[in-house]
PDB file of C-alpha atoms in Angstrom:
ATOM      1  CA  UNK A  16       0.000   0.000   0.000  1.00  0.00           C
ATOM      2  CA  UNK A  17       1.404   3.439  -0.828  1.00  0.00           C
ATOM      3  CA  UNK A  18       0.270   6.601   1.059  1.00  0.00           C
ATOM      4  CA  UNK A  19       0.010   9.096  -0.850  1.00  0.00           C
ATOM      5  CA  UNK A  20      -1.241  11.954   1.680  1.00  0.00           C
ATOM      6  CA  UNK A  21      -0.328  12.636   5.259  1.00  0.00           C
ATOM      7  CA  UNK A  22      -4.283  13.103   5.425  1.00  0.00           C
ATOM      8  CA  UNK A  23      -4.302   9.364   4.323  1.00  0.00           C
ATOM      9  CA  UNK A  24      -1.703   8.414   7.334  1.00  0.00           C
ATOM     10  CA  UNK A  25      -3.680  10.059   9.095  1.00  0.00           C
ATOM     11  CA  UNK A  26      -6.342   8.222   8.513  1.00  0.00           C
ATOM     12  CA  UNK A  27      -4.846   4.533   8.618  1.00  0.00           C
ATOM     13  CA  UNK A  28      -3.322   6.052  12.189  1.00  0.00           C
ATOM     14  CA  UNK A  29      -6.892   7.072  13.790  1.00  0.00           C
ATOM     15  CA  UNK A  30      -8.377   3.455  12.376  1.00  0.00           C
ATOM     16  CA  UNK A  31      -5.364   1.552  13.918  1.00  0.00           C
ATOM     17  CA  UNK A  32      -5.555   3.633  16.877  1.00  0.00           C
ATOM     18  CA  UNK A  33      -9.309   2.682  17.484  1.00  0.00           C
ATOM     19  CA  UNK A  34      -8.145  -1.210  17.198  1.00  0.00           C
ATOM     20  CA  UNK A  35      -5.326  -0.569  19.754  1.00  0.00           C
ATOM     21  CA  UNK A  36      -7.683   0.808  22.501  1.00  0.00           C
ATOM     22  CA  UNK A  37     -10.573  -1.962  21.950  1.00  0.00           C
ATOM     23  CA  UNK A  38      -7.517  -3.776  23.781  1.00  0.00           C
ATOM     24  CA  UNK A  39      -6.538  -1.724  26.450  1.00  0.00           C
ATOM     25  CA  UNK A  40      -6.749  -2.857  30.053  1.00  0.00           C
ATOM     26  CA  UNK A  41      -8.870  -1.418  32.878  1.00  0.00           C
ATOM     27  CA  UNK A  42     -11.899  -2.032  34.958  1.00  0.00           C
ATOM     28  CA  UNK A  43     -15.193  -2.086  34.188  1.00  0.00           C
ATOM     29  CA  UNK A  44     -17.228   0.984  34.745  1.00  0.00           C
ATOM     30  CA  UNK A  45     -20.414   2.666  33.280  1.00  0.00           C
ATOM     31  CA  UNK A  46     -21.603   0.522  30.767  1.00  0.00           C
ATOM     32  CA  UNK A  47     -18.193  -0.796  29.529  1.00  0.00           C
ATOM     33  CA  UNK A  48     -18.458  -4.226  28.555  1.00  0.00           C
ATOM     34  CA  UNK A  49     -15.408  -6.092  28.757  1.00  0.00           C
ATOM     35  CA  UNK A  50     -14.808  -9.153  26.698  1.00  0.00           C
ATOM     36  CA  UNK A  51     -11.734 -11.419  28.106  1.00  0.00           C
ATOM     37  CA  UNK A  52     -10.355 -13.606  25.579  1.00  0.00           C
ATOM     38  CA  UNK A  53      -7.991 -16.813  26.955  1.00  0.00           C
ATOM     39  CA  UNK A  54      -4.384 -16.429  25.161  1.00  0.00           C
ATOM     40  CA  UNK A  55      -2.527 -18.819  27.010  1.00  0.00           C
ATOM     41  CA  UNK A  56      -0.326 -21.384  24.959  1.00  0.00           C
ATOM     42  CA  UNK A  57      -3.645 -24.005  24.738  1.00  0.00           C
ATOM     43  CA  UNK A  58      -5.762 -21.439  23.790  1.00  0.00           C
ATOM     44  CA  UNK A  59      -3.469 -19.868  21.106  1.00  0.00           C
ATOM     45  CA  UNK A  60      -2.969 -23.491  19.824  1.00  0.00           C
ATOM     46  CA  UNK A  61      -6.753 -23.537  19.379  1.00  0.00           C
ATOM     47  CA  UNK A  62      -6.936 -20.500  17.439  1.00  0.00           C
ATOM     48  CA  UNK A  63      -8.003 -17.897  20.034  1.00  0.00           C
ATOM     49  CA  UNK A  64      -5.372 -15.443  18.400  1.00  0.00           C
ATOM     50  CA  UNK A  65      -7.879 -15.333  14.988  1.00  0.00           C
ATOM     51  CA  UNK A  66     -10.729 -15.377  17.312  1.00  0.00           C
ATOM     52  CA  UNK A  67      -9.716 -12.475  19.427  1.00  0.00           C
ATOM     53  CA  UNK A  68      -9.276 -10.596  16.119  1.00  0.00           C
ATOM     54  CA  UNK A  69     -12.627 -11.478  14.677  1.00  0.00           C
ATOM     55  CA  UNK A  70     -13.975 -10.326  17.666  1.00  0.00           C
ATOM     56  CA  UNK A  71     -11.963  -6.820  17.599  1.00  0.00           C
ATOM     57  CA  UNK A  72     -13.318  -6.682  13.571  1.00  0.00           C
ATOM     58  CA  UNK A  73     -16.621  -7.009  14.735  1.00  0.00           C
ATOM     59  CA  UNK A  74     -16.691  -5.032  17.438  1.00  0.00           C
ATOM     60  CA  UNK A  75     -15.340  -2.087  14.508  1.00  0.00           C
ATOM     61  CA  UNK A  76     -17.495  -2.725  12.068  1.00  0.00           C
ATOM     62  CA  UNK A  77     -20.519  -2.337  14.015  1.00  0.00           C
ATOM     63  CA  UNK A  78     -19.266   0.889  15.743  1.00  0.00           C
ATOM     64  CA  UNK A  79     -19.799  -0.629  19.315  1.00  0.00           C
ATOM     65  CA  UNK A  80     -17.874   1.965  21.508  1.00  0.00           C
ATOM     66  CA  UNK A  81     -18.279   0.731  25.057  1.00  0.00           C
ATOM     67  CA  UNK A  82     -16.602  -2.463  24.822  1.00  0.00           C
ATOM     68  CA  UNK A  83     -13.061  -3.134  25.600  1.00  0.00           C
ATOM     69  CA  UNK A  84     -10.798  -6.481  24.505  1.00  0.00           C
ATOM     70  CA  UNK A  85      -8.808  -7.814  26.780  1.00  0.00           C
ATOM     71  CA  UNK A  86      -6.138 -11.042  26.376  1.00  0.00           C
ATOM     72  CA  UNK A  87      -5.790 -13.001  29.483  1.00  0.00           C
ATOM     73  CA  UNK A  88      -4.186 -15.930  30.423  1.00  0.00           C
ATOM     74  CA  UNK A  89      -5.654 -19.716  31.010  1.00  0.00           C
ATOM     75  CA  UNK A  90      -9.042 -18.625  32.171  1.00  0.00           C
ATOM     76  CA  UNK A  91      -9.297 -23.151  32.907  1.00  0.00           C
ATOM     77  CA  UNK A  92     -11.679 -25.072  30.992  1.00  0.00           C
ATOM     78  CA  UNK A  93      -8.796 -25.870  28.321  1.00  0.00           C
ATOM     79  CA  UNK A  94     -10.457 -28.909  26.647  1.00  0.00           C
ATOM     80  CA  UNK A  95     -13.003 -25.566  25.532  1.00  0.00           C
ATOM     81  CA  UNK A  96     -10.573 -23.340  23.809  1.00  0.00           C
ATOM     82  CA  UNK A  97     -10.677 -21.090  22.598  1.00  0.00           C
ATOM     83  CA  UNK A  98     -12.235 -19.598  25.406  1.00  0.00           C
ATOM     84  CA  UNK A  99     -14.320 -16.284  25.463  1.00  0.00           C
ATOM     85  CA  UNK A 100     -15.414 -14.077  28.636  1.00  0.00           C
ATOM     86  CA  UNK A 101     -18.577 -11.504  28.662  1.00  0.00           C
ATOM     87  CA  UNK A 102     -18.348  -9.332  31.533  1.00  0.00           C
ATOM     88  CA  UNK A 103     -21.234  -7.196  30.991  1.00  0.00           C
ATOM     89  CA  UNK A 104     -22.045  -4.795  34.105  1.00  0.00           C
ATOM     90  CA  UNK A 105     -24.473  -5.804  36.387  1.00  0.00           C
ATOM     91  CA  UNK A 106     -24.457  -9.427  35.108  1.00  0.00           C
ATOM     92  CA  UNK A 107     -23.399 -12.510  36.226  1.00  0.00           C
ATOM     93  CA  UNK A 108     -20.313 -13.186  33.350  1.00  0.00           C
ATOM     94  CA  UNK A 109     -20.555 -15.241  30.926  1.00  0.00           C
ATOM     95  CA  UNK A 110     -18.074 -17.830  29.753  1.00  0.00           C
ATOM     96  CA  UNK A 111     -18.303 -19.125  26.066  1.00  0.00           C
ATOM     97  CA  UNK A 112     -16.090 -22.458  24.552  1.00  0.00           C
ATOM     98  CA  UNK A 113     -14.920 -23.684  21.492  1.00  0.00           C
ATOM     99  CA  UNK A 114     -15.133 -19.581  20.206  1.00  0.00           C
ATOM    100  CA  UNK A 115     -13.945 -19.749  16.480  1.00  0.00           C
ATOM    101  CA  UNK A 116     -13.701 -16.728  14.562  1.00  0.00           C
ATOM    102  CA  UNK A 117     -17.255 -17.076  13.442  1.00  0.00           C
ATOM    103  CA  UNK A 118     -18.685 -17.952  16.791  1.00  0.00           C
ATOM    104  CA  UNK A 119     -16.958 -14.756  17.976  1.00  0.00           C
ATOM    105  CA  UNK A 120     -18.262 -12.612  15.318  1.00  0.00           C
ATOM    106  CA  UNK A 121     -21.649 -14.181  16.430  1.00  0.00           C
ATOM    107  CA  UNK A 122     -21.315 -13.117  20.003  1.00  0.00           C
ATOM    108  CA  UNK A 123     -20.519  -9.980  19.387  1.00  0.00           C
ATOM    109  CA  UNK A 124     -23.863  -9.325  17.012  1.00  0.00           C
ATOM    110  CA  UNK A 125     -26.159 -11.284  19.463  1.00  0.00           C
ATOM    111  CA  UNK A 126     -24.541 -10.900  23.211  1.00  0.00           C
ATOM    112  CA  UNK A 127     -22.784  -7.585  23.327  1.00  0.00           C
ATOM    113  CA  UNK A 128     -24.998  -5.816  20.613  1.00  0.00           C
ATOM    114  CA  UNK A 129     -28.323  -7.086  21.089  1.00  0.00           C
ATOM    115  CA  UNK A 130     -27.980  -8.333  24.985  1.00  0.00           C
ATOM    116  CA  UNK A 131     -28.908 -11.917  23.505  1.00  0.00           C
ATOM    117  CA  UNK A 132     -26.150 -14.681  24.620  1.00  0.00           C
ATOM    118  CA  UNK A 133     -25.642 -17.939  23.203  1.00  0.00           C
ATOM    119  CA  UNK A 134     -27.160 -20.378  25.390  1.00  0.00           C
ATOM    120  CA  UNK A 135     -25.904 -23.479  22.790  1.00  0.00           C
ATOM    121  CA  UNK A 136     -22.350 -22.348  23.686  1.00  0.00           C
ATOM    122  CA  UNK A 137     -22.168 -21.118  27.191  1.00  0.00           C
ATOM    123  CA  UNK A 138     -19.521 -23.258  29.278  1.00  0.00           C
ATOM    124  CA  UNK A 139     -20.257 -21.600  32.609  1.00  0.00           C
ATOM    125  CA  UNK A 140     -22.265 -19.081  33.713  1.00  0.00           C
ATOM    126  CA  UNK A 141     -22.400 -19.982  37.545  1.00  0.00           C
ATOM    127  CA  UNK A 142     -19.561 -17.514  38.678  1.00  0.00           C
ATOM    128  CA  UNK A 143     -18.723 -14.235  39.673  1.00  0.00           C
ATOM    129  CA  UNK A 144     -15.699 -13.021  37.999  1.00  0.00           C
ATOM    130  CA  UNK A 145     -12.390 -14.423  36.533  1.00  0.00           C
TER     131      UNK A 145
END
């Protein structure tokens, strides 16, 4: 790809910049939804590493704003990987296995969009927080 403006680096700078921060760390607060996605060395050897970007693709491409991506560790359940982690506030979270990247583009248009999770794939939901 050439660039052929600074306008246009600009441009690729303030996309790639909105990427970065869907993965910054921090607590929850407001109505920031925080989805925790297991990178240890089982759950990169499952593919979480194209799930967690499906999920950050989604999230962009349907302009969700309060949501923030977080890698984590082994989150356990390992014979699930990859494994995925809604932490909406004032919810019990949710824990979702076997997350390909089209699962994960699926959670993020049902769960965190439309407040719909996917029963078929929940793993645990008994808990309070990882």
């Amino acid at each position: 790809m050439q660039i052929k403006s600074i306008e246009e680096l600009k441009k690729i700078r303030e996309k790639s910049m909105k990427k970065v921060n869907l993965r910054e760390h921090g607590e929850v607060s407001g109505d920031q939804v925080e989805v925790l996605v297991g990178m240890a060395t089982c759950g990169i050897a499952s593919g979480a590493r194209e799930t967690l970007n499906a999920i950050v693709d989604e999230i962009s491409k349907e302009h969700i704003e309060n949501v923030k991506v977080i890698q984590v560790g082994c989150i356990g359940h390992c014979h699930s990987e990859p494994i995925v982690q809604i932490n909406v506030p004032g919810q019990k979270p949710i824990l979702y296995g076997k997350v390909d990247d089209e699962k994960g583009r699926e959670i993020v248009k049902k769960h965190i969009k439309n407040g719909e999770p996917l029963k078929e794939s929940i793993i645990e939901d008994t808990f309070d927080r990882a």
